[in-house]
Amino acid sequence: MTRSRAPGPISILALAGCAALLSACGLFAKKEPPPGPCSRAMILGDAEQMIRFRDGPGRDILDISYSGRLTRVFTDCEYEMNKDRTGVMAVRVYVAVEAERGPANRDRIAPYRYFVTLTDAKREPVAKNVFELTARFPGNVSRMVLTDDTVEMKVPIRAGQSGQNFTVFVGFQLSDEQLEFNRRTRLEQERAR
């Protein structure tokens, strides 16, 4: 024959005390601080815009097949850190391109190539990738905004580093002629002010 007894006041106090001690353990556990902010993103001035002329010598406004301007870039980061404060930072880059079809564009398609370069604190390249975006202009549409959110770069993080130690540069992948055209246009605009 078994007898059961209701717990006495001392047993209840002991149980309550153990529960309080166990829950307090979490208060004294050392918590790791968050790894840090994300990298800053910048559009390179000379590679901010691109103009593609039709084949041939003409460089008039009527010879433009399509043009583009990088209008926005920002970053988002995730960290995978070890206890020794080393790890990997994944940088996602979001880009917006204002695309415009020119008078010489007959197929209503405009392919854009842009680069994303991640540099360290000394502005030395850590990684560079080139990406493509294509505008397809329907009907009588001649302008649109393209966005790309598929760019992700991973970089090893040493102890004491964070996203602040890196900068993301974005620009169009230009030919020498396109780069020279941009520089010449910028200088002409500065002189006209």
Tab-separated table of C-alpha atoms in Angstrom:
chain	number	residue	atom	x	y	z
A	1	MET	CA	0.000	0.000	0.000
A	2	THR	CA	1.429	3.352	-1.075
A	3	ARG	CA	0.685	6.583	0.539
A	4	SER	CA	0.946	9.910	-1.182
A	5	ARG	CA	1.527	13.129	0.603
A	6	ALA	CA	1.053	16.675	-0.529
A	7	PRO	CA	4.321	18.607	-0.568
A	8	GLY	CA	4.889	20.662	2.519
A	9	PRO	CA	5.660	24.374	2.598
A	10	ILE	CA	9.406	23.720	2.844
A	11	SER	CA	9.381	21.562	-0.327
A	12	ILE	CA	7.474	24.222	-2.260
A	13	LEU	CA	9.936	26.904	-1.106
A	14	ALA	CA	12.883	24.730	-2.130
A	15	LEU	CA	11.391	24.130	-5.587
A	16	ALA	CA	10.671	27.827	-6.057
A	17	GLY	CA	14.206	28.724	-4.981
A	18	CYS	CA	15.746	26.245	-7.462
A	19	ALA	CA	13.593	27.626	-10.291
A	20	ALA	CA	14.635	31.189	-9.440
A	21	LEU	CA	18.313	30.234	-9.376
A	22	LEU	CA	18.084	28.452	-12.711
A	23	SER	CA	16.355	31.376	-14.387
A	24	ALA	CA	18.902	33.823	-12.950
A	25	CYS	CA	21.755	31.880	-14.550
A	26	GLY	CA	20.794	33.409	-17.895
A	27	LEU	CA	21.229	36.900	-16.447
A	28	PHE	CA	24.857	36.304	-15.568
A	29	ALA	CA	25.857	34.476	-18.759
A	30	LYS	CA	28.301	36.513	-20.834
A	31	LYS	CA	26.550	37.621	-24.003
A	32	GLU	CA	28.519	38.297	-27.167
A	33	PRO	CA	28.053	41.820	-28.535
A	34	PRO	CA	26.637	42.102	-32.051
A	35	PRO	CA	29.396	41.825	-34.689
A	36	GLY	CA	28.954	45.285	-36.101
A	37	PRO	CA	27.550	47.432	-38.881
A	38	CYS	CA	27.473	46.834	-42.605
A	39	SER	CA	29.887	48.146	-45.202
A	40	ARG	CA	29.316	51.533	-46.793
A	41	ALA	CA	28.308	51.521	-50.478
A	42	MET	CA	29.304	54.140	-53.055
A	43	ILE	CA	28.753	54.697	-56.778
A	44	LEU	CA	31.964	55.577	-58.619
A	45	GLY	CA	31.572	58.976	-60.271
A	46	ASP	CA	33.230	58.182	-63.610
A	47	ALA	CA	31.304	54.898	-63.887
A	48	GLU	CA	27.918	56.212	-62.706
A	49	GLN	CA	26.456	56.440	-66.200
A	50	MET	CA	26.923	54.756	-69.532
A	51	ILE	CA	25.862	55.574	-73.061
A	52	ARG	CA	25.896	53.027	-75.852
A	53	PHE	CA	25.968	54.528	-79.348
A	54	ARG	CA	25.060	52.605	-82.473
A	55	ASP	CA	27.943	51.255	-84.512
A	56	GLY	CA	29.639	53.837	-86.672
A	57	PRO	CA	31.296	57.197	-86.165
A	58	GLY	CA	28.173	59.162	-85.108
A	59	ARG	CA	28.083	60.451	-81.512
A	60	ASP	CA	25.027	62.682	-81.764
A	61	ILE	CA	21.926	62.335	-79.587
A	62	LEU	CA	20.211	60.534	-82.495
A	63	ASP	CA	23.006	57.924	-82.460
A	64	ILE	CA	22.262	56.785	-78.881
A	65	SER	CA	21.068	53.190	-78.703
A	66	TYR	CA	20.534	53.240	-74.919
A	67	SER	CA	21.864	54.853	-71.780
A	68	GLY	CA	21.826	54.072	-68.095
A	69	ARG	CA	22.504	55.732	-64.774
A	70	LEU	CA	23.170	54.042	-61.448
A	71	THR	CA	20.793	55.859	-59.136
A	72	ARG	CA	20.917	53.915	-55.900
A	73	VAL	CA	23.057	51.354	-54.109
A	74	PHE	CA	22.869	50.083	-50.548
A	75	THR	CA	24.097	47.106	-48.580
A	76	ASP	CA	22.825	44.619	-46.047
A	77	CYS	CA	25.149	42.334	-44.048
A	78	GLU	CA	24.953	39.097	-42.131
A	79	TYR	CA	27.718	37.768	-39.926
A	80	GLU	CA	28.669	34.209	-39.072
A	81	MET	CA	31.059	34.681	-36.188
A	82	ASN	CA	33.106	32.245	-34.125
A	83	LYS	CA	33.802	32.585	-30.403
A	84	ASP	CA	37.240	34.026	-31.179
A	85	ARG	CA	35.471	36.923	-33.020
A	86	THR	CA	36.621	35.743	-36.457
A	87	GLY	CA	34.170	34.655	-39.109
A	88	VAL	CA	32.547	35.544	-42.397
A	89	MET	CA	30.542	38.596	-43.402
A	90	ALA	CA	28.065	38.154	-46.255
A	91	VAL	CA	27.415	41.505	-47.970
A	92	ARG	CA	24.290	41.760	-50.106
A	93	VAL	CA	24.311	44.681	-52.533
A	94	TYR	CA	21.125	46.224	-53.934
A	95	VAL	CA	21.416	48.288	-57.111
A	96	ALA	CA	18.980	50.473	-59.072
A	97	VAL	CA	19.597	51.494	-62.689
A	98	GLU	CA	17.592	54.115	-64.580
A	99	ALA	CA	17.478	52.692	-68.118
A	100	GLU	CA	16.601	54.733	-71.209
A	101	ARG	CA	16.112	53.600	-74.788
A	102	GLY	CA	17.623	55.940	-77.365
A	103	PRO	CA	16.466	56.864	-80.900
A	104	ALA	CA	18.891	54.380	-82.532
A	105	ASN	CA	17.577	51.389	-80.552
A	106	ARG	CA	15.410	49.204	-82.813
A	107	ASP	CA	15.237	45.910	-80.893
A	108	ARG	CA	13.982	47.568	-77.654
A	109	ILE	CA	16.621	45.732	-75.586
A	110	ALA	CA	19.357	47.330	-73.477
A	111	PRO	CA	21.937	45.089	-71.772
A	112	TYR	CA	23.884	46.634	-68.884
A	113	ARG	CA	27.010	45.297	-67.195
A	114	TYR	CA	28.056	46.652	-63.828
A	115	PHE	CA	30.727	45.734	-61.319
A	116	VAL	CA	30.705	45.454	-57.547
A	117	THR	CA	34.091	45.777	-55.840
A	118	LEU	CA	34.666	45.220	-52.142
A	119	THR	CA	37.747	47.011	-50.779
A	120	ASP	CA	39.485	46.879	-47.420
A	121	ALA	CA	40.351	49.858	-45.173
A	122	LYS	CA	43.349	50.714	-47.428
A	123	ARG	CA	41.041	50.691	-50.487
A	124	GLU	CA	42.721	47.532	-51.780
A	125	PRO	CA	40.289	45.265	-53.676
A	126	VAL	CA	39.212	42.178	-51.741
A	127	ALA	CA	36.706	40.927	-54.328
A	128	LYS	CA	35.242	42.099	-57.643
A	129	ASN	CA	32.394	40.640	-59.670
A	130	VAL	CA	30.639	41.764	-62.843
A	131	PHE	CA	26.862	41.381	-63.192
A	132	GLU	CA	24.363	41.850	-65.999
A	133	LEU	CA	20.924	43.458	-66.130
A	134	THR	CA	18.804	43.688	-69.264
A	135	ALA	CA	16.020	46.175	-69.937
A	136	ARG	CA	13.281	45.111	-72.343
A	137	PHE	CA	11.177	48.102	-73.327
A	138	PRO	CA	7.561	47.146	-74.085
A	139	GLY	CA	5.294	49.161	-76.419
A	140	ASN	CA	6.131	52.839	-76.421
A	141	VAL	CA	8.007	52.737	-73.093
A	142	SER	CA	11.424	54.350	-73.355
A	143	ARG	CA	12.374	54.644	-69.656
A	144	MET	CA	12.325	52.230	-66.755
A	145	VAL	CA	14.074	51.481	-63.482
A	146	LEU	CA	15.830	48.133	-63.116
A	147	THR	CA	16.717	46.723	-59.721
A	148	ASP	CA	19.044	43.900	-58.814
A	149	ASP	CA	19.168	42.291	-55.388
A	150	THR	CA	20.992	39.091	-56.281
A	151	VAL	CA	24.525	40.294	-55.568
A	152	GLU	CA	26.198	38.697	-52.556
A	153	MET	CA	29.871	38.746	-51.635
A	154	LYS	CA	31.477	36.925	-48.712
A	155	VAL	CA	34.565	38.165	-46.933
A	156	PRO	CA	36.541	36.696	-44.031
A	157	ILE	CA	36.455	38.824	-40.879
A	158	ARG	CA	39.369	38.931	-38.453
A	159	ALA	CA	38.989	39.641	-34.749
A	160	GLY	CA	38.285	43.348	-34.281
A	161	GLN	CA	36.975	43.860	-37.818
A	162	SER	CA	33.436	44.663	-38.901
A	163	GLY	CA	31.697	45.937	-42.000
A	164	GLN	CA	33.152	49.387	-41.269
A	165	ASN	CA	36.542	48.074	-42.386
A	166	PHE	CA	35.253	47.542	-45.945
A	167	THR	CA	33.699	49.698	-48.673
A	168	VAL	CA	31.586	48.586	-51.632
A	169	PHE	CA	32.085	50.428	-54.924
A	170	VAL	CA	29.612	50.020	-57.783
A	171	GLY	CA	29.888	51.251	-61.356
A	172	PHE	CA	29.155	50.350	-64.951
A	173	GLN	CA	31.688	48.108	-66.681
A	174	LEU	CA	32.724	50.594	-69.382
A	175	SER	CA	34.881	50.448	-72.467
A	176	ASP	CA	37.812	52.884	-72.656
A	177	GLU	CA	35.787	55.012	-75.082
A	178	GLN	CA	32.773	55.135	-72.733
A	179	LEU	CA	34.956	56.033	-69.753
A	180	GLU	CA	36.647	58.815	-71.712
A	181	PHE	CA	33.232	60.095	-72.877
A	182	ASN	CA	32.037	60.246	-69.230
A	183	ARG	CA	35.140	62.109	-68.088
A	184	ARG	CA	34.955	64.585	-70.964
A	185	THR	CA	31.233	65.198	-70.346
A	186	ARG	CA	31.801	65.735	-66.621
A	187	LEU	CA	34.603	68.245	-67.277
A	188	GLU	CA	32.430	70.150	-69.772
A	189	GLN	CA	29.608	70.316	-67.226
A	190	GLU	CA	31.956	71.573	-64.509
A	191	ARG	CA	33.323	74.290	-66.811
A	192	ALA	CA	29.801	75.396	-67.729
A	193	ARG	CA	28.906	76.133	-64.079
